[in-house]
mmCIF file of C-alpha atoms in Angstrom:
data_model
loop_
_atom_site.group_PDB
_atom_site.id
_atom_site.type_symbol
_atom_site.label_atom_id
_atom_site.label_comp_id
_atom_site.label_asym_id
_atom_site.label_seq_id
_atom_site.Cartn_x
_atom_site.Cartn_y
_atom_site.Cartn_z
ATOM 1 C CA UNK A 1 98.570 69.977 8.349
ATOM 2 C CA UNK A 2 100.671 67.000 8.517
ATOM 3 C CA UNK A 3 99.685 63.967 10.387
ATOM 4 C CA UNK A 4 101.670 61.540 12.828
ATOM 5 C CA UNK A 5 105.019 61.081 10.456
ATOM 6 C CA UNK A 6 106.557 57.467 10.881
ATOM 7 C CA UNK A 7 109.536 56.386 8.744
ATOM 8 C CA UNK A 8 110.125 53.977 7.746
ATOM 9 C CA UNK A 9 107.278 52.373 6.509
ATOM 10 C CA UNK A 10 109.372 49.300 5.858
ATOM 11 C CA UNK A 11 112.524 47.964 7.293
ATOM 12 C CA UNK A 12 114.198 44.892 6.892
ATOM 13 C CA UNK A 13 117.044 43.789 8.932
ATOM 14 C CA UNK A 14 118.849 40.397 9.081
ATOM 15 C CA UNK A 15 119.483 39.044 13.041
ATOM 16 C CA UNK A 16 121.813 40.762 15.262
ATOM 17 C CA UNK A 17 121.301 44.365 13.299
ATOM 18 C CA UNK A 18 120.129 47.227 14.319
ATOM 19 C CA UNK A 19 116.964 48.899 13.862
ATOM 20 C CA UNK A 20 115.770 52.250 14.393
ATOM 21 C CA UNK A 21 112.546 53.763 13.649
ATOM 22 C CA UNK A 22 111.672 57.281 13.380
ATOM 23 C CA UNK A 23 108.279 59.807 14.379
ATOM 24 C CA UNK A 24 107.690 63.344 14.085
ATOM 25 C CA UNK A 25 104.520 63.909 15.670
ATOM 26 C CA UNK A 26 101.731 66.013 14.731
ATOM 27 C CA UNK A 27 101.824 69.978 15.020
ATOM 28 C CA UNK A 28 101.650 70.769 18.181
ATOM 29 C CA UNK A 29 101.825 67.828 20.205
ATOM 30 C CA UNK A 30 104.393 67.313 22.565
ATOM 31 C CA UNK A 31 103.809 63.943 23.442
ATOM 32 C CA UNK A 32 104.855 60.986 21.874
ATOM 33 C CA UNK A 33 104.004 57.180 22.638
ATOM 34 C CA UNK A 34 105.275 53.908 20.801
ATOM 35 C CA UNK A 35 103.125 50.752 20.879
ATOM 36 C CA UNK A 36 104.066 47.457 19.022
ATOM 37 C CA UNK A 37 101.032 45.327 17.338
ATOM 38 C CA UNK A 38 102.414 41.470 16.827
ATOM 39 C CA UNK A 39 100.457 39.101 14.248
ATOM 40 C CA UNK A 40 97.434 38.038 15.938
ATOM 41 C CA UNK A 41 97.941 40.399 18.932
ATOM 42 C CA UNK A 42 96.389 43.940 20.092
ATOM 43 C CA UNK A 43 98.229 47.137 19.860
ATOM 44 C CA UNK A 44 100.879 46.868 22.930
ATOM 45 C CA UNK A 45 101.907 50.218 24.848
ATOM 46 C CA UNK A 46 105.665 50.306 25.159
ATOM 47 C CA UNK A 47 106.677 53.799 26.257
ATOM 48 C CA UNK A 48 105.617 57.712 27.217
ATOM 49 C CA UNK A 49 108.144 60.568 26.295
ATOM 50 C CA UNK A 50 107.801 64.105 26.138
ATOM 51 C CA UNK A 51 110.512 66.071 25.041
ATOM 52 C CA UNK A 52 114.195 65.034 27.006
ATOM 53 C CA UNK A 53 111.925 62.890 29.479
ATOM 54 C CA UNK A 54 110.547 59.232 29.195
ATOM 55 C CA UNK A 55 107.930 59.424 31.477
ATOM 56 C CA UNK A 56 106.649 55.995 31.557
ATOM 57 C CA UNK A 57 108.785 52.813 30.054
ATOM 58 C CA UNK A 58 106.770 50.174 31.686
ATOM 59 C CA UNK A 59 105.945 48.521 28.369
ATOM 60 C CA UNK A 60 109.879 48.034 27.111
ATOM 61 C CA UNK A 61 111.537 44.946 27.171
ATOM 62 C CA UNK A 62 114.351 45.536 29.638
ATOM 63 C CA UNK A 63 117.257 44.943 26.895
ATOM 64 C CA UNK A 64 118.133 46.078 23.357
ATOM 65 C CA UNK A 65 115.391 48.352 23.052
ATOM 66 C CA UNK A 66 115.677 52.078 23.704
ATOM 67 C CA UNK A 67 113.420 55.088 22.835
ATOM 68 C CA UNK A 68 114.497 59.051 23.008
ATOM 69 C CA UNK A 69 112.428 62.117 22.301
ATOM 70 C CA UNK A 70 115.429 64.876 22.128
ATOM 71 C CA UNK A 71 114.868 68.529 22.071
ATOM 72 C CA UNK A 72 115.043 68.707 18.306
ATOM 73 C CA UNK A 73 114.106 66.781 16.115
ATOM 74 C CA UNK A 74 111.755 63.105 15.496
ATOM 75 C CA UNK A 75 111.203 60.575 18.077
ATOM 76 C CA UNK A 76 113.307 57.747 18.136
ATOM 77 C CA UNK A 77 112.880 53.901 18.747
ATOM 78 C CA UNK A 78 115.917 51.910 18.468
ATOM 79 C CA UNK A 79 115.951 47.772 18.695
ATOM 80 C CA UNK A 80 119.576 46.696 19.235
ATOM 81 C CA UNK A 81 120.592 43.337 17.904
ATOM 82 C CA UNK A 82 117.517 42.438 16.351
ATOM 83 C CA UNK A 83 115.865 39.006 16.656
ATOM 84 C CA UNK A 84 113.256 37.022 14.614
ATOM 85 C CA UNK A 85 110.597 37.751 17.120
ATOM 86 C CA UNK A 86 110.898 41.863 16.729
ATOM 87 C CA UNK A 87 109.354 41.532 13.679
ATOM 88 C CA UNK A 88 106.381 43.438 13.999
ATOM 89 C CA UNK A 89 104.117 46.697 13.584
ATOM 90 C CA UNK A 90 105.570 49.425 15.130
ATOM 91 C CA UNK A 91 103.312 52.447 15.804
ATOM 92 C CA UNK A 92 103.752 56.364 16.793
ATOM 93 C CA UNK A 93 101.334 58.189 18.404
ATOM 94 C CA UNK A 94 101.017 61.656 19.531
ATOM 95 C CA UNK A 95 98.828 63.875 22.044
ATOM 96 C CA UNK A 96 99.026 67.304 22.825
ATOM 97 C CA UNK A 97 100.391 68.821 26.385
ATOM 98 C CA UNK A 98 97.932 68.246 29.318
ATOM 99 C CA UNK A 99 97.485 66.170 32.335
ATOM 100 C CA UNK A 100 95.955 63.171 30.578
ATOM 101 C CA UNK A 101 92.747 62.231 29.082
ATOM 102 C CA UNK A 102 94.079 63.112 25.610
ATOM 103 C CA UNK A 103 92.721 61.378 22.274
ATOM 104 C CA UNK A 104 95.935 59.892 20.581
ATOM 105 C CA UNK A 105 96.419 60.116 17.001
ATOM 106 C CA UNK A 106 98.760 57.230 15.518
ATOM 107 C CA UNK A 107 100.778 57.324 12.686
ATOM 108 C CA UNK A 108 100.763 54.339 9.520
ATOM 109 C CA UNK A 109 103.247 52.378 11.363
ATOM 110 C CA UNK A 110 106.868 50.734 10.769
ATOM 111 C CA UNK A 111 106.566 47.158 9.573
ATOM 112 C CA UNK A 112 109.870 45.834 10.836
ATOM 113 C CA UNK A 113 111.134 42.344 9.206
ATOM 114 C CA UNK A 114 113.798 40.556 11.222
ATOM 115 C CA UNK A 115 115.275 38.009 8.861
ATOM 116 C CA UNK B 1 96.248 45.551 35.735
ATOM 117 C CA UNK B 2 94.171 47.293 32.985
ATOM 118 C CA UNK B 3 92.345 44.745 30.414
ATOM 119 C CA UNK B 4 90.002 45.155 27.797
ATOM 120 C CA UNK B 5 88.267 41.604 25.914
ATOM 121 C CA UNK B 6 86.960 42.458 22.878
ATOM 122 C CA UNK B 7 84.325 39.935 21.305
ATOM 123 C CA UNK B 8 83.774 37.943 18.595
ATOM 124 C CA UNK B 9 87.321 37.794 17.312
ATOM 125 C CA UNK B 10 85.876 38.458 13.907
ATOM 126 C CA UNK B 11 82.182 38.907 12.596
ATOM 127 C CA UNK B 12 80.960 38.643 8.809
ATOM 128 C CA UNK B 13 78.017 40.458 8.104
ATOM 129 C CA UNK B 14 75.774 40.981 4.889
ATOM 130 C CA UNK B 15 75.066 44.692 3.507
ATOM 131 C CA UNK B 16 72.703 45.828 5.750
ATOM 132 C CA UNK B 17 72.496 43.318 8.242
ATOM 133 C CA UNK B 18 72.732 45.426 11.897
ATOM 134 C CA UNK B 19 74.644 43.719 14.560
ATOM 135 C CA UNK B 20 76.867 44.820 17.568
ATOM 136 C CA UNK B 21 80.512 44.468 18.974
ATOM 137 C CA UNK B 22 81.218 44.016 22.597
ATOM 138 C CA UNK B 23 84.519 45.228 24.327
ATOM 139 C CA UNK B 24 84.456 44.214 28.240
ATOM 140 C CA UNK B 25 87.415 45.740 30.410
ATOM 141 C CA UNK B 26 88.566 46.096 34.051
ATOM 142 C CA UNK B 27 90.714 49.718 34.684
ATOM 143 C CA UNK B 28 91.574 51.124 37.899
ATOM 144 C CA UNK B 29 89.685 54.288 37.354
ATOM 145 C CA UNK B 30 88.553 54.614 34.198
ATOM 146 C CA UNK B 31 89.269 57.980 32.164
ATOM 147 C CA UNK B 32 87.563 57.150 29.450
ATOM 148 C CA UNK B 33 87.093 54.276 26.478
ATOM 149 C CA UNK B 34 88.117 54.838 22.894
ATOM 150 C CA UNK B 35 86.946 53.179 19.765
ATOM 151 C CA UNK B 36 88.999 53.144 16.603
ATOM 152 C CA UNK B 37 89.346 51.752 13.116
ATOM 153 C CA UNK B 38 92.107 50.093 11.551
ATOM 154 C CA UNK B 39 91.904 49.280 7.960
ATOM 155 C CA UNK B 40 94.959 46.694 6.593
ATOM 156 C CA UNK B 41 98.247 48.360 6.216
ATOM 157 C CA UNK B 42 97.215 51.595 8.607
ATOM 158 C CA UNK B 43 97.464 52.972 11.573
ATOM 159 C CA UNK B 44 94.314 53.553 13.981
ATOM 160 C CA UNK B 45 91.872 55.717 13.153
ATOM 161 C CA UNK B 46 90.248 57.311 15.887
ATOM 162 C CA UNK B 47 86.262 57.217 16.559
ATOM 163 C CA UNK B 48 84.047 57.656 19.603
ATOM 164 C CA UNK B 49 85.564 58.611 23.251
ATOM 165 C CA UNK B 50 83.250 57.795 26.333
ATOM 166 C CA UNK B 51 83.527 58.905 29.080
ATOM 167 C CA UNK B 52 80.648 58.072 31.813
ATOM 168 C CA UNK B 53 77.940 55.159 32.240
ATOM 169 C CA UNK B 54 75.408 55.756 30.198
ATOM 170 C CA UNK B 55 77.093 57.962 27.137
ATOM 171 C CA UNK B 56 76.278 57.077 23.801
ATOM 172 C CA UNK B 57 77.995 58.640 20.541
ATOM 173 C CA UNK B 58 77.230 58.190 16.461
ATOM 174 C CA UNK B 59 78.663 58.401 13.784
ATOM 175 C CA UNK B 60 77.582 57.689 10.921
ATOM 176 C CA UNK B 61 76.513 53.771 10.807
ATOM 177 C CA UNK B 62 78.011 53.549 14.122
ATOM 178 C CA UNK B 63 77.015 54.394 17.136
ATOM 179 C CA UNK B 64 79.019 53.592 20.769
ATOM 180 C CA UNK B 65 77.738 53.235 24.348
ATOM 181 C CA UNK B 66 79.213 52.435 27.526
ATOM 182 C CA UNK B 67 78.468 50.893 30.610
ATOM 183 C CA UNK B 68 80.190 50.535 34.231
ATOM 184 C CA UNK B 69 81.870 47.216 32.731
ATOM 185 C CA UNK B 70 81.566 47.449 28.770
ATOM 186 C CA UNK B 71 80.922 49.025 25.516
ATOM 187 C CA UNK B 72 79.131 48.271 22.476
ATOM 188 C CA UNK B 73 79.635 48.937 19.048
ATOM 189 C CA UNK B 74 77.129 48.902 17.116
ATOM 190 C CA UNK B 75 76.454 48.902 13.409
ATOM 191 C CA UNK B 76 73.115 49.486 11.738
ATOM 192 C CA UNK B 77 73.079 48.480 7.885
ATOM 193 C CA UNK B 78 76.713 48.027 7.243
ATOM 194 C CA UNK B 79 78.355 48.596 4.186
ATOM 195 C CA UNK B 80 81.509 46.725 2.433
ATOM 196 C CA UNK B 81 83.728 50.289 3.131
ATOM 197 C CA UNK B 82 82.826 49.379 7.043
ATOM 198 C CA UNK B 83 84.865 46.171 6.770
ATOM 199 C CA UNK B 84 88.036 47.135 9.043
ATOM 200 C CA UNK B 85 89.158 46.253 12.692
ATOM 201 C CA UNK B 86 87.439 47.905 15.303
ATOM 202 C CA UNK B 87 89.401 48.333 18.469
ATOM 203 C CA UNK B 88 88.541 49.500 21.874
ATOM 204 C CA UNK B 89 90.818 50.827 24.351
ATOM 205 C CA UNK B 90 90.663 52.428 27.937
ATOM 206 C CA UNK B 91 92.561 55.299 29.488
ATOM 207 C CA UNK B 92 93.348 54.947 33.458
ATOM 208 C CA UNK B 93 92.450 58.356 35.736
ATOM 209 C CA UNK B 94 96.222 60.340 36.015
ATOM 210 C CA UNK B 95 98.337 62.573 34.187
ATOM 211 C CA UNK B 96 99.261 59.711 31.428
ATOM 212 C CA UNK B 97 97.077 59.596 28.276
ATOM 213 C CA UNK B 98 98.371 56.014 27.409
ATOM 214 C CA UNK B 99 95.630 53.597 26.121
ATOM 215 C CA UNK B 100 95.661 49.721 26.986
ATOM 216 C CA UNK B 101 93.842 48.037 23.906
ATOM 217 C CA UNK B 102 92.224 45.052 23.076
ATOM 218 C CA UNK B 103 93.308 42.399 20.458
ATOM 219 C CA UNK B 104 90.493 43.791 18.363
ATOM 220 C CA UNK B 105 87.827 42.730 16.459
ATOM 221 C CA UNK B 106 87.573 42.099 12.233
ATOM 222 C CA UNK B 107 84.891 42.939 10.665
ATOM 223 C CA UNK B 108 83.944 41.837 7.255
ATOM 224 C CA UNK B 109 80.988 43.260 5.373
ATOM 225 C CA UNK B 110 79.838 41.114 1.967
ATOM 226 C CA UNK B 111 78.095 43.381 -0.564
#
């Protein structure tokens, strides 16, 4: 009865690395959504995906950042070349199939340090 | 665009000293307004949906209600384990479930 799996918690990476952060959501729940949560700042949406399909991206910077949800397998968030401002909270959360109105249920997060 | 204010920024309270949070937003259609909790190190915890003017929910200590243009929190006789950051987010009409949140407010409760 596993909840919203992130991995991992922690993740250091020195600039110009790559980062990519993992979520299995909860039994289930098909869809998956990735926010970011900066010092000081709310939770930020970033992207939608259900499984093979982003359905909306409108939150994700337009370069080095990428997100997949394949047939098999965890969600994926990937941050290409990594720069001191990525570092933040990155959180996972999932909803079951419907047309919307859904309760989302997040995961602990990925605490990404770009040094 | 969607946008929720959430106010004070932070708000220290004695045991057992009532008080209330405010979250104010502007949606295009609102779906519905979500409370959660976020203790240090966690992810969100989720509380109270609302859906309509007028709604109330409790839990607890805690009990939410919503009107056409905010929401309060509020907290009757809080205790130290109710010392987290409460954040309220709302959910446009349509088929996506995403939630635009506020920065959130922290709450500390002194024994």
């Amino acid at each position: 009865n596993a909840g919203v799996m992130q991995n991992p918690r922690h993740l250091v990476r020195r600039r110009g690395q790559e980062a990519r952060l993992r979520c299995s959501p909860m039994k289930g729940h098909s869809h998956v959504y990735w926010y970011r949560q900066l010092p000081e700042e709310g939770l930020k949406f970033m992207v939608y995906l259900q499984k093979e399909n982003i359905i909306d991206e409108s939150g994700m910077p337009k370069e080095r950042f990428s997100a997949e949800f394949p047939k098999e397998g965890p969600s994926i968030l990937r941050i290409q070349q990594v720069v001191r401002g990525d570092s933040a909270a990155y959180f996972c959360a999932s909803s079951p199939p419907s047309r919307g109105g859904n309760v989302l249920t997040f995961g602990a997060g990925s605490r990404l340090t770009v040094l | 665009e969607d946008q929720v204010t959430q106010s004070p920024e932070a708000l220290r309270l004695q045991e057992g000293e009532s008080s209330s949070l405010n979250c104010s937003y502007t949606v295009s259609g609102l779906r519905g307004l979500f409370w959660y909790r976020q203790d240090p190190g966690k992810g969100p915890e989720f509380l109270f949906t609302l859906y309509s003017a007028g709604e109330e929910k409790e839990k607890e200590r805690l009990k939410a209600t919503l009107t056409k243009k905010e929401s309060f929190l509020h907290i009757t006789a809080p205790k130290p384990e109710d010392s987290a950051t409460y954040l309220c987010a709302v959910q446009a009409s349509g088929a996506n479930s995403k939630l635009t949140f506020g920065k959130g407010i922290t709450l500390s409760v002194r024994p």
